[in-house]
Amino acid sequence: MLALVSPALLVILLLIVLPVGWLAWQSIYHDGFTLENYRRVFTEDIYWRSFALTFEISLAVTMIALLLGYPVAYLANSVPKGWSILILSLVVLPFWTSVLVRAYAWLALLQRTGVINQFLRYLDVISEPLALVHNTFGTVVATVHILLPFMVLPLYATMQKIPGDLMQAGASLGASPSLTFCRVFLPLSLPGVLAGCTMVFVLCLGFYITPELLGGGRTVMVSMLVSRNVELYNQFGAASAVAVVLLLSVFLIFFAVSRFISLDRVLGQK
Amino acid sequence: MNTTRNFGFGYALVGAMVLSGTAANAAGQITFVSQGGAYQQAQTVAILDPSAKKLGITINQDSIPDAWPAIKTQVGSGKPIWDVVDTPTGYCLRGGEQGLIEKLDFSKMPNAAAMPEAYRSPYSVSYEFYSSVLAYSQKTFPKDAPNSWVDFWDVKKFPGRRALRNHPIATLEAALMADGVAPDKLYPLDVDRAFKKLEEIKPNITVWWTSGAQSAQLLNDGEVDMEMAWNGRVSAVAKEGAKVAFTYNQGILQSTSLCILKGAPNLDTAVKFLNEAVDPVHQANLPLHIDYGPGNPKAFETNVIKPERAAQLPSEPANAAKQALMSYAWWSSPAGEAAEKRWASFMQK
């Protein structure tokens, strides 16, 4: 057995355990053992502000993705097979476009001379262009777009496993469609909701390119602090400490979620 | 001999040459690193190819947008692969202080020794000049365009959207000039005063840009009406037909420099190359291919650069006189490093 899995273990060791271990080591060792990097992360308010902003944005993105994703997954689940394949393909299609291209596409749509502002001005709805990008708003819009599939797919997988008989049983007992939805379907789909929300939230925590390009320099998410510490201040230790704290928060979230549902489900299996 | 142009594949090439035994001797080659793109292509034609030919050496090229982290890891590992780096001058100075960059022996470099002292340091030689200038849209300002940082800060007289670089270097200098400090009286920077002045303009800054390409795009798309930008980026956009212009008045004259990594594998050849690269004639070739000025001011005396071309360049003496010459020595001092760190909290407040 061990012989069979050892190549896989080796890959994991080389690609994941060693680099992450090296990262963690750099955060506590620089010409001797030091906790200075962590002291800074936990006491300086730029770090606090960045972590707070990152969690706020992640929460907003998760909520919006849920509101948009749930109806899509529901629709894909309730239409005939051919249609559901079409809907899911449309959801997955943007996946094959680079994140960078999608960020620039949003820039083309949202900026002052962008498609949306031009159109609204043409219709005389607005006289001055709206500030749709180079701020937190633009960042959230583009991030939702990029992360939506991670919400729809777990939701769809969960909904697929809800037996249709239960809905019929509810209806035969005299419940209206909305009542069966609220009392039967919605509770049974909650594991999917939790799974989708966890995926989106956790992925959003580490977003980098989107806020960098669409945030106008003011939306400083944690990942940007990591890069800035390396590029601007040349402090690998400080960067590592921020990264370790971010990584631990992700583990903590997964741990909390795993107490409610099986982690396999969050990661898309079964 | 010729330089081998294979940006990003420098390592592979060095390896392949060693394996196939075509490298005549290790002293006859160096690995040179610059920032890639149109700029590296221009210097290949203007400086690197002629230098390689004259010295009879092979110049392997590599490119990286930001060399500093790589310099640190390479020298830190004790086995650097690169020899000569073309990088913002501040990194050469900081690297020198941290033991990452070789101290230069100017007695072996007559061309470099002849350059003005402000253009070199114990660790580096100015290689080319660019300028952080005030650029603006000619559509928004068909006449009476903003012409100084005082104008840039004057949101009543010059209404419009503005962008600045998301970086303290040159931005603090601009803020002080906006507050009335003369270009030649900037250093040591009054950091408190600069940040106070920046707080004033902050609500009117639409975008804090992080890359040169982004700054060009902002101006080109009409996303902003005026901004701080690098002169070469603005003229490139203007050449493509955008109605944009810039002024050298109160520009901040900056340079990249050549420096040699500590423990470079081909130190002797690297020193020879460094001297050759700042030869006035090679230097004068550079602006024929790109909108950057020569690092060696003697280039303007070679008659290679036509007067009308010289007038467009940031380091041409008359243009240079209108600008502030950046002090990299100040920026790599403890006060400069403290100012850099203060930037992050300024941006997030």
XYZ file of N, CA and C in Angstrom, chain B residues 118-224:
321
model
N 27.411 62.880 -9.536
C 26.017 62.641 -9.165
C 25.434 61.472 -9.958
N 26.125 61.063 -11.034
C 25.596 60.019 -11.909
C 26.163 58.650 -11.578
N 26.990 58.572 -10.527
C 27.506 57.253 -10.159
C 27.601 57.121 -8.651
N 27.823 55.910 -8.178
C 27.984 55.650 -6.756
C 29.085 54.602 -6.629
N 29.542 54.303 -5.426
C 30.584 53.272 -5.312
C 30.142 51.924 -5.892
N 28.837 51.735 -6.086
C 28.344 50.436 -6.532
C 27.718 50.455 -7.918
N 27.568 51.640 -8.495
C 26.764 51.677 -9.716
C 27.128 52.827 -10.636
N 26.721 52.693 -11.890
C 26.902 53.734 -12.895
C 25.554 53.975 -13.569
N 25.168 55.243 -13.722
C 23.912 55.556 -14.417
C 23.953 55.003 -15.829
N 22.854 54.398 -16.252
C 22.838 53.713 -17.539
C 21.854 54.383 -18.487
N 20.729 54.791 -17.978
C 19.768 55.537 -18.803
C 18.871 56.341 -17.872
N 18.310 57.408 -18.430
C 17.449 58.281 -17.634
C 16.016 58.262 -18.136
N 15.109 58.301 -17.185
C 13.704 58.497 -17.518
C 13.177 59.518 -16.532
N 11.959 59.955 -16.731
C 11.477 61.007 -15.862
C 10.029 60.750 -15.458
N 9.738 61.025 -14.191
C 8.347 60.984 -13.737
C 7.767 62.365 -13.990
N 6.917 62.462 -15.002
C 6.447 63.771 -15.429
C 4.951 63.956 -15.183
N 4.521 65.188 -15.328
C 3.103 65.493 -15.270
C 2.540 65.355 -16.691
N 1.670 64.370 -16.874
C 1.064 64.128 -18.187
C -0.416 64.463 -18.116
N -0.979 64.871 -19.260
C -2.383 65.281 -19.227
C -3.050 65.009 -20.569
N -4.374 65.003 -20.530
C -5.143 64.805 -21.743
C -5.341 66.149 -22.451
N -5.023 66.187 -23.733
C -5.221 67.428 -24.488
C -6.679 67.653 -24.840
N -7.472 66.598 -24.690
C -8.917 66.763 -24.905
C -9.512 67.571 -23.767
N -9.101 67.229 -22.527
C -9.619 67.953 -21.365
C -9.010 69.342 -21.279
N -7.725 69.444 -21.624
C -7.037 70.731 -21.529
C -6.462 71.126 -22.892
N -7.320 71.559 -23.814
C -6.824 71.928 -25.148
C -5.861 73.111 -25.075
N -6.089 74.029 -24.135
C -5.089 75.080 -23.879
C -5.057 75.331 -22.377
N -4.089 76.104 -21.910
C -3.890 76.298 -20.479
C -3.801 74.966 -19.735
N -2.914 74.121 -20.211
C -2.748 72.820 -19.566
C -1.986 72.963 -18.257
N -2.174 72.042 -17.321
C -1.389 72.077 -16.077
C 0.098 71.943 -16.405
N 0.912 72.743 -15.741
C 2.325 72.810 -16.119
C 3.275 72.613 -14.937
N 2.720 72.348 -13.751
C 3.585 72.145 -12.583
C 2.796 71.347 -11.557
N 3.486 70.889 -10.521
C 2.772 70.128 -9.489
C 1.842 71.031 -8.702
N 2.137 72.326 -8.682
C 1.199 73.261 -8.049
C -0.137 73.194 -8.804
N -0.068 73.165 -10.138
C -1.280 73.063 -10.960
C -1.988 71.729 -10.718
N -1.193 70.669 -10.599
C -1.767 69.342 -10.385
C -2.585 69.322 -9.089
N -2.094 70.036 -8.082
C -2.782 70.070 -6.784
C -3.968 71.049 -6.790
N -4.029 71.916 -7.805
C -5.060 72.948 -7.837
C -6.321 72.400 -8.514
N -7.206 71.797 -7.706
C -8.361 71.126 -8.298
C -9.447 72.108 -8.737
N -9.340 73.361 -8.289
C -10.344 74.353 -8.708
C -10.030 74.877 -10.098
N -8.744 75.257 -10.276
C -8.336 75.822 -11.546
C -8.274 74.745 -12.638
N -7.915 73.522 -12.243
C -7.809 72.422 -13.208
C -8.677 71.251 -12.783
N -9.989 71.376 -12.921
C -10.840 70.255 -12.511
C -10.588 69.046 -13.408
N -10.747 67.869 -12.859
C -10.511 66.665 -13.649
C -10.040 65.545 -12.750
N -10.048 64.349 -13.327
C -9.650 63.189 -12.519
C -8.151 62.976 -12.628
N -7.586 62.524 -11.504
C -6.126 62.443 -11.412
C -5.660 61.059 -10.984
N -4.438 60.729 -11.385
C -3.829 59.489 -10.920
C -2.389 59.750 -10.505
N -1.954 59.021 -9.497
C -0.559 59.070 -9.072
C -0.071 57.635 -8.941
N 1.263 57.492 -8.888
C 1.796 56.154 -8.736
C 1.623 55.689 -7.291
N 1.291 54.413 -7.139
C 1.119 53.844 -5.806
C 2.491 53.495 -5.228
N 3.312 54.507 -5.048
C 4.681 54.297 -4.596
C 5.208 55.650 -4.115
N 5.961 55.665 -3.016
C 6.399 56.967 -2.492
C 7.478 57.641 -3.334
N 8.312 56.838 -4.035
C 9.434 57.420 -4.774
C 8.903 58.293 -5.907
N 9.357 59.509 -5.989
C 8.948 60.547 -6.944
C 7.628 61.203 -6.521
N 6.737 60.455 -5.893
C 5.463 61.036 -5.466
C 5.685 62.037 -4.325
N 6.547 61.683 -3.381
C 6.834 62.612 -2.289
C 7.533 63.872 -2.829
N 8.418 63.673 -3.803
C 9.109 64.816 -4.407
C 8.089 65.756 -5.060
N 7.134 65.167 -5.790
C 6.116 65.985 -6.458
C 5.294 66.760 -5.433
N 4.946 66.102 -4.334
C 4.142 66.759 -3.301
C 4.887 67.956 -2.733
N 6.191 67.792 -2.503
C 6.965 68.904 -1.941
C 7.069 70.058 -2.935
N 7.227 69.730 -4.213
C 7.275 70.811 -5.212
C 5.922 71.517 -5.286
N 4.853 70.749 -5.117
C 3.520 71.353 -5.106
C 3.368 72.293 -3.920
N 4.142 72.006 -2.862
C 4.077 72.835 -1.662
C 5.092 73.982 -1.715
N 5.746 74.121 -2.847
C 6.609 75.285 -3.020
C 8.100 75.053 -2.842
N 8.512 73.806 -2.621
C 9.941 73.538 -2.472
C 10.593 73.551 -3.862
N 11.753 74.193 -3.971
C 12.439 74.272 -5.263
C 13.017 72.913 -5.628
N 13.034 72.584 -6.932
C 13.515 71.264 -7.361
C 14.914 70.912 -6.862
N 15.780 71.910 -6.699
C 17.141 71.583 -6.264
C 17.309 71.671 -4.755
N 16.192 71.884 -4.028
C 16.280 71.994 -2.565
C 15.459 70.892 -1.891
N 15.226 69.789 -2.603
C 14.305 68.779 -2.080
C 14.906 67.927 -0.958
N 16.217 67.614 -1.111
C 16.814 66.634 -0.200
C 17.590 67.310 0.915
N 17.547 66.730 2.120
C 16.756 65.571 2.538
C 15.262 65.900 2.539
N 14.434 64.969 2.086
C 12.998 65.237 1.967
C 12.374 65.508 3.325
N 11.499 66.499 3.363
C 10.694 66.738 4.561
C 9.473 65.816 4.448
N 9.625 64.618 5.005
C 8.637 63.559 4.789
C 7.263 63.935 5.352
N 7.261 64.529 6.551
C 5.976 64.913 7.161
C 5.222 65.905 6.277
N 5.984 66.870 5.794
C 5.372 67.898 4.947
C 4.833 67.275 3.655
N 5.589 66.327 3.082
C 5.163 65.688 1.839
C 3.869 64.902 2.043
N 3.798 64.126 3.122
C 2.585 63.339 3.359
C 1.392 64.236 3.656
N 1.662 65.354 4.333
C 0.576 66.282 4.633
C -0.001 66.840 3.325
N 0.916 67.164 2.414
C 0.476 67.699 1.121
C -0.274 66.621 0.320
N 0.168 65.371 0.450
C -0.497 64.280 -0.261
C -1.909 64.043 0.271
N -2.082 64.196 1.599
C -3.413 64.052 2.193
C -4.402 65.006 1.520
N -3.868 66.178 1.157
C -4.686 67.220 0.553
C -5.262 66.770 -0.810
N -4.427 66.093 -1.602
C -4.852 65.732 -2.959
C -5.533 64.355 -2.974
N -5.334 63.594 -1.904
C -5.790 62.196 -1.877
C -7.255 62.001 -2.285
N -8.207 62.818 -1.778
C -9.604 62.590 -2.173
C -9.837 62.775 -3.672
N -8.927 63.468 -4.346
C -9.108 63.724 -5.775
C -8.351 62.750 -6.666
N -7.701 61.771 -6.050
C -6.976 60.779 -6.842
C -7.918 59.612 -7.135
N -8.189 59.405 -8.416
C -9.094 58.325 -8.804
C -8.393 56.973 -8.743
N -7.179 56.937 -9.254
C -6.449 55.674 -9.299
C -5.025 55.873 -8.812
N -4.575 54.960 -7.998
C -3.151 54.883 -7.639
C -2.591 53.727 -8.450
N -1.855 54.055 -9.528
C -1.449 52.990 -10.433
C -0.230 52.235 -9.927
N -0.142 50.979 -10.377
C 0.963 50.143 -9.909
C 1.904 49.712 -11.024
N 1.489 49.850 -12.288
C 2.419 49.468 -13.357
C 2.413 50.539 -14.440
N 3.529 50.635 -15.151
C 3.651 51.624 -16.209
C 2.581 51.446 -17.274
N 2.276 50.182 -17.579
C 1.257 49.902 -18.589
C -0.094 50.434 -18.132
N -0.358 50.279 -16.845
C -1.633 50.759 -16.312
C -1.726 52.280 -16.437
N -0.639 52.976 -16.146
C -0.674 54.441 -16.219
C -0.949 54.897 -17.656
N -0.337 54.191 -18.616
C -0.557 54.549 -20.018
C -2.009 54.321 -20.416
N -2.540 53.208 -19.959
C -3.917 52.859 -20.306
C -4.911 53.854 -19.694
N -4.648 54.292 -18.474
C -5.554 55.237 -17.804
C -5.689 56.530 -18.604
N -4.556 57.005 -19.103
C -4.554 58.259 -19.839
C -5.167 58.066 -21.222
N -4.801 56.954 -21.847
C -5.275 56.634 -23.184
C -6.800 56.465 -23.219
N -7.350 55.782 -22.216
C -8.794 55.521 -22.183
C -9.600 56.713 -21.679
N -8.928 57.781 -21.271
C -9.667 58.921 -20.734
C -10.201 58.663 -19.338
N -9.642 57.649 -18.691
C -10.085 57.346 -17.326
C -9.620 58.453 -16.369
N -8.476 59.042 -16.653
C -8.030 60.200 -15.878
C -7.653 61.330 -16.839
